[in-house]
Amino acid sequence: MIKHSNGNLVYFTFENFDNTGIVSHCFSTRLGGVSEGVFESMNLHFRGDNPKNVIENYKIICSAIGIDYKNIVFSKQIHNDTIYTVSKEDRGKGLLRESDIDDADGLITNEKEVALATFYADCVPVYFLDPVLKVIAMVHSGWRGTVKQIAAKAVLKMEKDYGSERKNILAGIGPSIKKCCFEVEYPVVAEFEKNINFSSEFIFKDNEKKGKYKIDLQGIIQETLISVGILRRNIENANICTKCNPELFFSHRYMGDERGSLAGIISLNNQ
Ligand SMILES: [Zn+2]
């Protein structure tokens, strides 16, 4: 990913997405917003924060990446594998009015003037772009979503609903908790073993802490994408751990509930 600094504002973009010239997108950091206290400063979710500040934060980051903040659409994320098809009628849902998209962790569209947004504080953001048929999608893949292979499901939906060819689809795996910090106990490991046959390659027993394991979520997501036909060269992995960089990112594992939220945002350009 490429790190952009614009005054106090810092955000990241995927080079492979930027190179197409057909989308505006970013993964936010906690820098460059107006929120205060534990939400300092670029908090992009309402939970607990002053709503005026959250909307101002959207105005700041959307303007920096060339998106109209009124086009933002977000859902309530529940760690499931549902992917909701967004249209222009959904604009403003979540941000400027109540969202009735209450069970989706993934968003997809081929419409312009619509900006998909999903939230993070360690979970893995996965972005998709079919530059040929101009389709975008984005999924929130925490460990539960990764077990349910929501990223692979986004690829299948792009193919089924829009006719995207898998070899054309670009994917981006954003900043999130990496195996250095994603410590779990056996019940989580068991879910992976039960549902993903190659997962053992990405699960590591902690030799210093009894009963603890480390999981490489990004590695599992990348393998599931390759298994459904995404080309390795079309996957860009940020390779940045949110918990290792608390000055730059909100991290649930580092901060607990007293924190703001990061966002992934993507929109097809009007051209
Ligand atoms: Zn880490």
XYZ file of N, CA and C and ligand atoms in Angstrom:
814
model
N 0.845 -1.187 0.000
C 0.000 0.000 0.000
C 0.884 1.243 0.000
N 0.296 2.330 -0.432
C 1.006 3.603 -0.440
C 0.446 4.455 0.697
N 1.371 5.074 1.466
C 0.955 5.948 2.561
C 0.901 7.380 2.041
N -0.242 8.028 2.269
C -0.412 9.417 1.821
C -0.509 10.330 3.032
N 0.184 11.450 2.995
C 0.059 12.448 4.060
C -0.391 13.751 3.434
N -1.402 14.367 4.080
C -1.993 15.583 3.536
C -2.281 16.477 4.740
N -1.339 17.341 5.113
C -1.445 18.037 6.395
C -1.341 17.000 7.507
N -2.298 17.032 8.463
C -2.297 16.030 9.536
C -2.877 14.697 9.105
N -3.606 14.723 7.988
C -4.316 13.525 7.555
C -3.351 12.500 6.948
N -3.514 11.244 7.392
C -2.716 10.150 6.826
C -3.665 9.020 6.439
N -3.504 8.488 5.232
C -4.309 7.338 4.822
C -3.506 6.513 3.829
N -4.007 5.310 3.573
C -3.317 4.387 2.674
C -4.183 4.070 1.456
N -3.529 3.783 0.324
C -4.252 3.259 -0.840
C -3.469 2.084 -1.423
N -4.181 1.244 -2.170
C -3.532 0.129 -2.864
C -3.005 0.622 -4.207
N -1.753 0.281 -4.454
C -1.127 0.706 -5.700
C -1.836 0.082 -6.914
N -2.219 -1.215 -6.785
C -2.840 -1.874 -7.950
C -4.208 -1.257 -8.274
N -4.898 -0.737 -7.248
C -6.188 -0.076 -7.493
C -5.957 1.315 -8.092
N -4.997 2.056 -7.515
C -4.689 3.406 -8.025
C -4.303 3.354 -9.506
N -3.549 2.318 -9.863
C -3.043 2.231 -11.240
C -4.148 2.111 -12.288
N -5.329 1.628 -11.885
C -6.421 1.493 -12.859
C -7.021 2.858 -13.205
N -6.910 3.813 -12.283
C -7.478 5.141 -12.508
C -8.998 5.191 -12.485
N -9.653 4.094 -12.118
C -11.125 4.111 -12.178
C -11.809 4.106 -10.810
N -11.020 4.067 -9.739
C -11.639 4.115 -8.404
C -10.950 5.139 -7.515
N -11.725 5.650 -6.549
C -11.155 6.411 -5.444
C -11.347 5.547 -4.213
N -10.305 5.432 -3.399
C -10.433 4.558 -2.237
C -9.396 4.930 -1.186
N -9.552 4.355 0.000
C -8.525 4.519 1.040
C -8.764 3.530 2.155
N -7.735 3.362 2.963
C -7.900 2.808 4.310
C -7.422 3.911 5.237
N -8.261 4.278 6.200
C -7.944 5.425 7.048
C -6.920 5.062 8.120
N -6.363 6.084 8.743
C -5.613 5.909 9.991
C -6.352 6.730 11.034
N -5.813 6.808 12.254
C -6.490 7.623 13.268
C -6.071 9.091 13.197
N -5.260 9.443 12.222
C -4.707 10.804 12.149
C -5.471 11.701 11.175
N -5.657 12.970 11.586
C -6.181 13.972 10.662
C -7.636 14.330 10.848
N -8.282 13.820 11.914
C -9.691 14.137 12.147
C -9.877 15.145 13.263
N -11.141 15.301 13.689
C -11.474 16.303 14.708
C -11.996 15.673 16.010
N -12.120 14.355 16.059
C -12.637 13.722 17.282
C -11.607 13.819 18.403
N -12.145 13.729 19.655
C -11.275 13.943 20.817
C -11.286 12.740 21.744
N -10.383 12.796 22.731
C -10.320 11.744 23.754
C -9.930 10.421 23.130
N -10.624 9.348 23.534
C -10.261 8.017 23.008
C -10.539 7.903 21.506
N -11.332 8.841 20.979
C -11.666 8.807 19.543
C -10.676 9.607 18.697
N -9.684 10.194 19.339
C -8.728 11.054 18.649
C -7.997 10.296 17.553
N -8.007 10.823 16.290
C -8.862 11.933 15.919
C -9.738 11.591 14.701
N -9.274 10.701 13.827
C -10.075 10.369 12.633
C -10.950 9.145 12.924
N -11.953 9.351 13.802
C -12.868 8.248 14.106
C -13.997 8.230 13.083
N -14.246 7.079 12.470
C -15.223 7.010 11.376
C -16.441 6.158 11.708
N -16.720 6.001 13.026
C -17.957 5.314 13.406
C -18.595 6.058 14.569
N -19.942 6.054 14.618
C -20.639 6.847 15.632
C -20.484 6.322 17.054
N -20.272 5.043 17.207
C -20.336 4.434 18.537
C -19.627 5.250 19.639
N -20.445 6.017 20.375
C -19.940 6.755 21.533
C -19.408 8.151 21.255
N -19.094 8.435 20.010
C -18.473 9.723 19.687
C -19.547 10.773 19.377
N -19.146 12.044 19.398
C -20.027 13.139 19.003
C -20.316 13.007 17.497
N -21.610 12.814 17.126
C -21.938 12.573 15.711
C -21.451 13.677 14.775
N -21.462 14.926 15.273
C -20.994 16.041 14.421
C -19.531 15.835 14.030
N -18.738 15.358 14.981
C -17.320 15.130 14.697
C -17.124 13.994 13.701
N -17.949 12.949 13.842
C -17.813 11.802 12.925
C -18.131 12.251 11.497
N -19.205 13.032 11.349
C -19.569 13.504 10.005
C -18.484 14.432 9.462
N -17.941 15.273 10.311
C -16.834 16.145 9.882
C -15.632 15.301 9.437
N -15.358 14.225 10.160
C -14.248 13.347 9.775
C -14.470 12.748 8.387
N -15.721 12.346 8.130
C -16.028 11.822 6.782
C -15.822 12.890 5.717
N -16.251 14.123 6.044
C -16.057 15.208 5.062
C -14.575 15.367 4.751
N -13.745 15.315 5.783
C -12.296 15.522 5.604
C -11.697 14.412 4.749
N -11.959 13.172 5.123
C -11.275 12.080 4.407
C -11.857 11.897 3.004
N -13.186 12.058 2.859
C -13.789 11.901 1.531
C -13.275 12.985 0.582
N -13.168 14.206 1.088
C -12.683 15.281 0.234
C -11.233 15.024 -0.185
N -10.431 14.452 0.724
C -9.019 14.161 0.388
C -8.908 13.131 -0.729
N -9.827 12.160 -0.767
C -9.712 11.111 -1.795
C -10.646 11.359 -2.986
N -11.355 12.491 -2.963
C -12.161 12.846 -4.133
C -13.522 12.180 -4.209
N -14.129 11.945 -3.033
C -15.464 11.333 -2.990
C -16.404 12.317 -2.298
N -17.662 12.386 -2.758
C -18.674 13.178 -2.059
C -19.135 12.383 -0.837
N -18.981 12.962 0.362
C -19.298 12.189 1.581
C -20.769 11.783 1.625
N -21.625 12.496 0.872
C -23.058 12.136 0.877
C -23.310 10.803 0.156
N -22.303 10.323 -0.585
C -22.448 9.046 -1.302
C -22.121 7.831 -0.445
N -21.622 8.083 0.774
C -21.210 6.974 1.659
C -22.412 6.100 2.020
N -22.173 4.773 2.020
C -23.167 3.798 2.479
C -22.457 2.830 3.412
N -23.025 2.630 4.598
C -22.486 1.525 5.396
C -23.565 0.721 6.085
N -23.164 -0.477 6.472
C -24.102 -1.427 7.071
C -23.732 -1.624 8.534
N -24.597 -2.361 9.228
C -24.225 -2.826 10.568
C -23.476 -4.126 10.359
N -22.280 -4.214 10.866
C -21.459 -5.408 10.637
C -21.648 -6.386 11.795
N -21.921 -7.646 11.448
C -22.207 -8.616 12.510
C -21.341 -9.879 12.411
N -20.201 -9.773 11.746
C -19.289 -10.927 11.605
C -19.970 -12.094 10.912
N -20.750 -11.752 9.875
C -21.393 -12.804 9.098
C -20.794 -12.799 7.691
N -21.421 -13.508 6.766
C -20.846 -13.575 5.418
C -21.821 -13.061 4.358
N -22.782 -12.232 4.770
C -23.741 -11.673 3.822
C -23.120 -10.491 3.078
N -23.348 -10.447 1.762
C -22.830 -9.347 0.946
C -24.024 -8.641 0.306
N -24.170 -7.377 0.620
C -25.344 -6.599 0.205
C -25.030 -5.812 -1.073
N -25.964 -5.858 -2.022
C -25.799 -5.115 -3.268
C -26.296 -3.681 -3.073
N -25.389 -2.745 -3.218
C -25.679 -1.339 -2.929
C -26.063 -0.615 -4.220
N -27.092 0.246 -4.125
C -27.448 1.085 -5.272
C -27.496 2.548 -4.812
N -27.730 3.427 -5.779
C -27.756 4.859 -5.456
C -28.818 5.195 -4.400
N -29.899 4.402 -4.386
C -30.964 4.667 -3.405
C -30.457 4.493 -1.967
N -29.355 3.788 -1.809
C -28.820 3.542 -0.464
C -27.935 4.675 0.046
N -27.630 5.631 -0.818
C -26.667 6.675 -0.428
C -27.063 7.360 0.877
N -26.081 7.540 1.740
C -26.333 8.196 3.025
C -26.683 7.232 4.139
N -26.995 5.981 3.787
C -27.376 5.017 4.832
C -26.195 4.767 5.766
N -26.489 4.832 7.045
C -25.433 4.649 8.041
C -24.902 5.989 8.492
N -24.546 6.845 7.539
C -23.913 8.125 7.893
C -24.929 9.243 8.108
N -25.825 9.453 7.128
C -26.738 10.602 7.204
C -28.153 10.194 7.578
N -28.419 8.912 7.547
C -29.713 8.382 8.007
C -29.492 6.960 8.469
N -30.489 6.451 9.188
C -30.401 5.096 9.727
C -30.194 4.094 8.587
N -29.296 3.132 8.803
C -29.097 2.095 7.784
C -29.997 0.908 8.082
N -30.738 0.445 7.047
C -31.538 -0.770 7.217
C -30.771 -1.997 6.702
N -29.501 -1.762 6.382
C -28.665 -2.890 5.945
C -28.040 -3.446 7.217
N -28.787 -4.344 7.889
C -28.374 -4.633 9.262
C -27.745 -6.001 9.456
N -27.444 -6.696 8.364
C -26.823 -8.007 8.579
C -25.722 -8.280 7.563
N -25.103 -7.222 7.040
C -24.124 -7.433 5.975
C -22.726 -7.022 6.416
N -21.759 -7.891 6.158
C -20.354 -7.543 6.390
C -19.632 -7.301 5.073
N -20.393 -7.397 3.979
C -19.809 -7.118 2.680
C -20.734 -6.235 1.876
N -20.165 -5.386 1.016
C -20.935 -4.481 0.163
C -20.396 -4.611 -1.258
N -21.285 -4.519 -2.236
C -20.873 -4.665 -3.627
C -21.716 -3.738 -4.495
N -21.126 -3.207 -5.558
C -21.899 -2.393 -6.494
C -21.168 -2.251 -7.824
N -21.924 -1.922 -8.869
C -21.294 -1.500 -10.124
C -21.758 -0.084 -10.479
N -22.386 0.582 -9.494
C -22.881 1.939 -9.748
C -21.849 2.987 -9.339
N -21.875 4.081 -10.081
C -21.032 5.219 -9.710
C -21.797 6.105 -8.740
N -21.097 7.089 -8.168
C -21.700 8.000 -7.190
C -22.260 7.268 -5.980
N -21.611 6.150 -5.660
C -21.932 5.389 -4.461
C -20.589 5.017 -3.838
N -20.428 5.253 -2.539
C -19.159 4.924 -1.883
C -19.405 3.872 -0.799
N -18.749 2.740 -0.939
C -18.887 1.667 0.047
C -17.935 1.944 1.210
N -18.437 1.756 2.438
C -17.568 1.935 3.610
C -17.770 0.784 4.588
N -16.676 0.286 5.134
C -16.730 -0.752 6.178
C -15.747 -0.343 7.283
N -15.949 -0.881 8.489
C -15.196 -0.413 9.693
C -14.281 -1.439 10.299
N -13.265 -0.919 10.945
C -12.213 -1.805 11.462
C -11.569 -1.296 12.728
N -11.081 -2.295 13.503
C -10.151 -1.993 14.587
C -9.432 -3.311 14.861
N -8.782 -3.845 13.858
C -7.984 -5.095 13.836
C -8.478 -6.101 12.788
N -9.798 -6.189 12.554
C -10.304 -7.143 11.563
C -9.733 -6.796 10.183
N -9.869 -7.744 9.254
C -9.181 -7.584 7.976
C -10.116 -6.993 6.911
N -9.739 -5.848 6.331
C -10.495 -5.296 5.212
C -10.000 -5.911 3.899
N -10.953 -6.383 3.097
C -10.564 -6.927 1.793
C -11.343 -6.169 0.723
N -10.596 -5.573 -0.201
C -11.164 -4.748 -1.263
C -11.108 -5.521 -2.574
N -12.101 -5.276 -3.446
C -12.113 -5.924 -4.764
C -12.442 -4.913 -5.847
N -11.820 -5.130 -7.000
C -12.117 -4.298 -8.168
C -11.979 -5.133 -9.426
N -13.053 -5.151 -10.212
C -12.970 -5.691 -11.568
C -12.821 -4.486 -12.486
N -11.594 -4.235 -12.979
C -11.371 -3.032 -13.788
C -11.960 -3.147 -15.190
N -12.333 -4.353 -15.599
C -12.880 -4.542 -16.941
C -14.368 -4.192 -16.948
N -15.136 -4.814 -16.048
C -16.582 -4.563 -16.014
C -16.960 -3.483 -14.993
N -15.954 -2.958 -14.286
C -16.155 -1.881 -13.319
C -17.154 -2.259 -12.222
N -16.701 -3.183 -11.422
C -17.457 -3.646 -10.258
C -16.537 -3.517 -9.047
N -17.085 -3.041 -7.932
C -16.292 -2.963 -6.700
C -17.004 -3.709 -5.578
N -16.206 -4.209 -4.640
C -16.768 -4.853 -3.451
C -15.777 -4.674 -2.315
N -16.304 -4.837 -1.112
C -15.445 -4.713 0.054
C -16.036 -5.568 1.153
N -15.197 -6.340 1.838
C -15.709 -7.179 2.924
C -14.905 -6.979 4.199
N -15.613 -7.104 5.320
C -15.045 -7.040 6.663
C -14.823 -8.489 7.090
N -13.550 -8.881 7.164
C -13.244 -10.282 7.433
C -12.477 -10.412 8.743
N -13.207 -10.486 9.835
C -12.586 -10.812 11.124
C -12.331 -12.312 11.138
N -12.029 -12.887 12.301
C -11.752 -14.327 12.238
C -13.006 -15.111 11.867
N -14.173 -14.657 12.331
C -15.398 -15.396 11.989
C -15.703 -15.296 10.492
N -15.554 -14.099 9.952
C -15.775 -13.910 8.515
C -14.755 -14.672 7.685
N -13.539 -14.788 8.219
C -12.491 -15.525 7.509
C -12.824 -17.015 7.501
N -13.318 -17.527 8.640
C -13.765 -18.931 8.688
C -14.880 -19.157 7.670
N -15.785 -18.168 7.540
C -16.910 -18.291 6.593
C -16.498 -17.940 5.168
N -15.235 -17.562 4.981
C -14.671 -17.252 3.665
C -15.456 -16.171 2.923
N -15.759 -15.119 3.654
C -16.531 -14.022 3.046
C -15.789 -13.409 1.858
N -14.454 -13.397 1.888
C -13.703 -12.804 0.770
C -13.919 -13.621 -0.511
N -13.852 -14.932 -0.384
C -14.085 -15.791 -1.557
C -15.526 -15.631 -2.049
N -16.449 -15.452 -1.113
C -17.865 -15.275 -1.496
C -18.070 -13.982 -2.293
N -17.285 -12.971 -1.976
C -17.383 -11.723 -2.745
C -16.976 -11.969 -4.200
N -15.928 -12.760 -4.390
C -15.472 -13.081 -5.751
C -16.576 -13.824 -6.509
N -17.173 -14.815 -5.867
C -18.227 -15.600 -6.523
C -19.423 -14.714 -6.866
N -19.725 -13.762 -5.993
C -20.853 -12.859 -6.249
C -20.544 -11.906 -7.405
N -19.301 -11.446 -7.490
C -18.915 -10.582 -8.620
C -19.102 -11.341 -9.934
N -18.770 -12.617 -9.918
C -18.910 -13.436 -11.121
C -20.394 -13.693 -11.443
N -21.130 -14.123 -10.423
C -22.519 -14.530 -10.629
C -23.425 -13.343 -10.982
N -23.287 -12.250 -10.246
C -24.213 -11.133 -10.426
C -23.802 -10.166 -11.533
N -22.486 -10.091 -11.813
C -22.030 -9.069 -12.770
C -21.240 -9.638 -13.942
N -20.936 -10.940 -13.877
C -20.180 -11.547 -14.971
C -18.682 -11.298 -14.924
N -18.170 -10.877 -13.768
C -16.724 -10.639 -13.649
C -15.947 -11.932 -13.877
N -14.831 -11.798 -14.590
C -13.943 -12.953 -14.752
C -12.931 -12.922 -13.630
N -12.760 -14.079 -12.997
C -11.916 -14.127 -11.799
C -10.492 -13.667 -12.077
N -10.000 -13.963 -13.270
C -8.609 -13.587 -13.580
C -8.435 -12.066 -13.702
N -9.534 -11.357 -13.850
C -9.438 -9.893 -13.963
C -9.536 -9.172 -12.624
N -9.992 -9.881 -11.607
C -10.314 -9.197 -10.340
C -9.049 -8.870 -9.537
N -8.938 -7.609 -9.138
C -7.857 -7.177 -8.255
C -8.360 -7.255 -6.809
N -7.478 -7.666 -5.911
C -7.857 -7.723 -4.502
C -6.819 -6.992 -3.665
N -7.279 -6.377 -2.576
C -6.376 -5.691 -1.651
C -6.700 -6.109 -0.224
N -5.664 -6.489 0.512
C -5.828 -6.879 1.916
C -5.204 -5.774 2.762
N -6.031 -5.078 3.536
C -5.582 -3.858 4.209
C -4.951 -4.082 5.578
N -4.511 -2.996 6.218
C -3.918 -3.068 7.555
C -4.880 -3.749 8.535
N -4.370 -4.628 9.360
C -5.199 -5.428 10.265
C -4.259 -6.186 11.202
N -4.854 -6.880 12.169
C -3.990 -7.557 13.148
C -3.308 -8.754 12.495
N -1.999 -8.804 12.636
C -1.241 -9.869 11.971
C -0.856 -10.969 12.957
N -0.201 -11.975 12.423
C 0.057 -13.144 13.274
C 0.988 -12.827 14.439
N 1.747 -11.721 14.361
C 2.579 -11.307 15.496
C 1.710 -11.062 16.729
N 0.479 -10.613 16.530
C -0.378 -10.157 17.630
C -1.720 -10.880 17.743
N -2.114 -11.643 16.738
C -3.454 -12.242 16.807
C -3.399 -13.570 17.551
N -3.468 -13.441 18.884
C -3.370 -14.599 19.753
C -4.767 -15.129 20.077
N -4.943 -16.424 19.969
C -6.254 -17.037 20.250
C -6.054 -18.328 21.043
N -7.189 -18.861 21.520
C -7.149 -20.155 22.194
C -7.735 -21.228 21.274
N -7.693 -22.472 21.737
C -8.009 -23.572 20.833
C -9.401 -23.518 20.177
N -10.453 -23.112 20.875
C -11.773 -23.115 20.204
C -11.789 -22.338 18.881
N -11.032 -21.270 18.792
C -10.960 -20.516 17.530
C -10.203 -21.337 16.485
N -9.097 -21.941 16.916
C -8.315 -22.797 16.012
C -9.205 -23.907 15.459
N -10.036 -24.494 16.330
C -10.902 -25.611 15.918
C -11.866 -25.191 14.817
N -12.372 -23.966 14.895
C -13.280 -23.470 13.846
C -12.580 -23.426 12.484
N -11.324 -22.995 12.502
C -10.568 -22.961 11.247
C -10.315 -24.380 10.747
N -9.876 -25.260 11.643
C -9.568 -26.646 11.232
C -10.794 -27.331 10.648
N -11.958 -27.021 11.224
C -13.199 -27.659 10.795
C -13.631 -27.157 9.404
N -13.369 -25.890 9.115
C -13.949 -25.273 7.916
C -12.980 -25.016 6.766
N -11.682 -24.916 7.070
C -10.728 -24.574 6.004
C -9.602 -25.596 6.028
N -9.550 -26.428 4.979
C -8.663 -27.588 5.064
C -7.177 -27.244 5.091
N -6.790 -26.095 4.548
C -5.361 -25.765 4.537
C -4.954 -24.859 5.712
N -5.886 -24.594 6.630
C -5.624 -23.550 7.639
C -4.445 -23.869 8.555
N -4.132 -25.163 8.753
C -3.048 -25.502 9.690
C -1.714 -24.870 9.287
N -1.547 -24.623 7.982
C -0.316 -23.956 7.520
C -0.179 -22.542 8.090
N -1.303 -21.974 8.511
C -1.311 -20.572 8.938
C -1.600 -20.399 10.434
N -1.550 -21.518 11.173
C -1.818 -21.466 12.615
C -0.571 -21.959 13.347
N -0.150 -21.201 14.340
C 1.124 -21.482 15.003
C 0.921 -21.574 16.503
N 1.405 -22.652 17.071
C 1.326 -22.830 18.517
C 2.323 -21.877 19.168
N 1.877 -21.212 20.234
C 2.792 -20.306 20.944
C 3.628 -21.133 21.919
N 4.921 -21.182 21.676
C 5.778 -22.029 22.513
C 5.973 -21.467 23.911
N 5.736 -20.171 24.074
C 5.942 -19.571 25.387
C 4.680 -19.566 26.245
N 3.501 -19.543 25.587
C 2.249 -19.491 26.356
C 1.432 -20.744 26.089
N 1.200 -21.487 27.145
C 0.469 -22.750 27.018
C -0.979 -22.485 26.560
N -1.443 -23.262 25.607
C -2.831 -23.152 25.161
C -3.110 -21.963 24.269
N -2.059 -21.233 23.866
C -2.257 -20.069 22.994
C -1.706 -20.349 21.593
N -2.382 -19.756 20.639
C -1.999 -19.927 19.232
C -1.969 -18.565 18.563
N -1.240 -18.487 17.461
C -1.248 -17.281 16.635
C -1.780 -17.680 15.262
N -2.647 -16.830 14.719
C -3.226 -17.144 13.398
C -2.867 -16.050 12.395
N -2.494 -16.487 11.225
C -2.186 -15.572 10.118
C -3.448 -15.430 9.253
N -4.327 -14.498 9.668
C -5.607 -14.316 8.959
C -5.381 -13.882 7.509
N -4.429 -12.969 7.316
C -4.182 -12.450 5.960
C -3.713 -13.578 5.039
N -2.894 -14.474 5.592
C -2.406 -15.616 4.802
C -3.556 -16.533 4.399
N -4.478 -16.771 5.351
C -5.628 -17.642 5.052
C -6.520 -16.982 3.999
N -6.752 -15.687 4.160
C -7.601 -14.973 3.192
C -6.969 -15.030 1.796
N -5.663 -14.788 1.746
C -4.974 -14.830 0.450
C -5.123 -16.215 -0.198
N -4.958 -17.271 0.593
C -5.098 -18.631 0.045
C -6.527 -18.898 -0.421
N -7.518 -18.410 0.344
C -8.902 -18.660 -0.081
C -9.187 -17.908 -1.386
N -8.581 -16.740 -1.546
C -8.777 -15.990 -2.798
C -8.140 -16.738 -3.974
N -6.935 -17.246 -3.755
C -6.251 -17.987 -4.816
C -7.046 -19.257 -5.153
N -7.623 -19.874 -4.117
C -8.378 -21.117 -4.337
C -9.633 -20.887 -5.183
N -10.152 -19.661 -5.223
C -11.311 -19.402 -6.100
C -10.885 -18.711 -7.403
N -9.600 -18.681 -7.673
C -9.165 -18.242 -8.996
C -8.648 -16.825 -9.122
N -8.418 -16.156 -7.982
C -7.776 -14.832 -8.056
C -6.275 -15.067 -8.258
N -5.687 -14.331 -9.193
C -4.267 -14.515 -9.482
C -3.435 -13.902 -8.359
N -2.387 -14.620 -7.963
C -1.529 -14.142 -6.877
C -1.013 -12.728 -7.159
N -0.658 -12.487 -8.427
C -0.099 -11.169 -8.751
C -1.148 -10.053 -8.661
N -2.425 -10.440 -8.611
C -3.493 -9.437 -8.498
C -3.903 -9.164 -7.053
N -3.196 -9.767 -6.099
C -3.508 -9.538 -4.684
C -2.411 -8.668 -4.071
N -2.819 -7.522 -3.542
C -1.862 -6.650 -2.859
C -2.139 -6.727 -1.357
N -1.114 -7.106 -0.603
C -1.261 -7.267 0.838
C -0.521 -6.136 1.546
N -1.238 -5.365 2.365
C -0.625 -4.212 3.043
C 0.530 -4.633 3.941
N 0.386 -5.809 4.547
C 1.445 -6.304 5.421
C 1.741 -5.329 6.574
N 0.684 -4.746 7.117
C 0.835 -3.791 8.227
C -0.050 -4.281 9.381
N 0.536 -4.389 10.576
C -0.226 -4.843 11.748
C -0.776 -3.646 12.515
N -2.096 -3.646 12.732
C -2.732 -2.528 13.432
C -2.323 -2.478 14.908
N -2.214 -3.643 15.539
C -1.877 -3.630 16.977
C -0.438 -3.196 17.211
N 0.441 -3.469 16.281
C 1.847 -3.051 16.417
C 2.024 -1.547 16.194
N 0.998 -0.883 15.668
C 1.119 0.549 15.321
C -0.024 1.380 15.904
N -0.166 1.390 17.253
C -1.322 2.063 17.864
C -1.311 3.581 17.693
N -0.164 4.159 17.360
C -0.128 5.605 17.131
C -0.766 5.944 15.781
N -0.867 4.931 14.920
C -1.392 5.146 13.574
C -2.808 4.575 13.399
N -3.104 3.506 14.152
C -4.386 2.808 13.953
C -5.117 2.594 15.278
N -6.460 2.575 15.221
C -7.240 2.070 16.342
C -7.114 0.546 16.318
N -6.861 -0.036 17.484
C -6.721 -1.489 17.580
C -7.529 -1.989 18.762
N -8.478 -2.873 18.505
C -9.302 -3.400 19.595
C -8.451 -4.191 20.585
N -7.532 -4.971 20.069
C -6.682 -5.774 20.955
C -5.751 -4.893 21.795
N -5.424 -3.736 21.300
C -4.531 -2.838 22.043
C -5.319 -1.936 22.986
N -6.467 -1.414 22.523
C -7.192 -0.377 23.258
C -8.469 -0.858 23.916
N -8.965 -2.018 23.537
C -10.264 -2.466 24.047
C -11.387 -1.638 23.433
N -12.491 -1.492 24.180
C -13.664 -0.789 23.638
C -13.503 0.729 23.607
N -12.546 1.252 24.352
C -12.346 2.702 24.436
C -11.502 3.173 23.264
N -12.134 3.283 22.141
C -11.372 3.613 20.929
C -12.330 4.041 19.824
N -11.769 4.614 18.781
C -12.545 4.905 17.589
C -12.452 3.749 16.606
N -12.973 3.983 15.395
C -12.930 2.966 14.346
C -12.297 3.530 13.086
N -11.574 2.659 12.412
C -11.005 2.974 11.098
C -12.026 2.609 10.041
N -11.838 3.102 8.813
C -12.744 2.697 7.738
C -11.994 2.438 6.453
N -12.540 1.482 5.704
C -12.150 1.296 4.308
C -13.241 1.918 3.466
N -12.856 2.692 2.457
C -13.839 3.377 1.611
C -13.429 3.158 0.153
N -14.425 2.885 -0.703
C -14.123 2.749 -2.138
C -15.327 3.183 -2.965
N -15.044 3.845 -4.093
C -16.103 4.303 -4.986
C -15.580 4.301 -6.421
N -16.438 3.901 -7.349
C -16.057 3.983 -8.770
C -16.061 5.445 -9.196
N -15.072 5.837 -9.941
C -15.001 7.226 -10.401
C -16.040 7.497 -11.475
N -16.481 8.753 -11.508
C -17.448 9.181 -12.501
C -16.721 9.566 -13.768
N -16.630 8.672 -14.715
C -15.897 9.025 -15.948
C -16.527 8.351 -17.142
Zn 1.486 -7.080 15.472
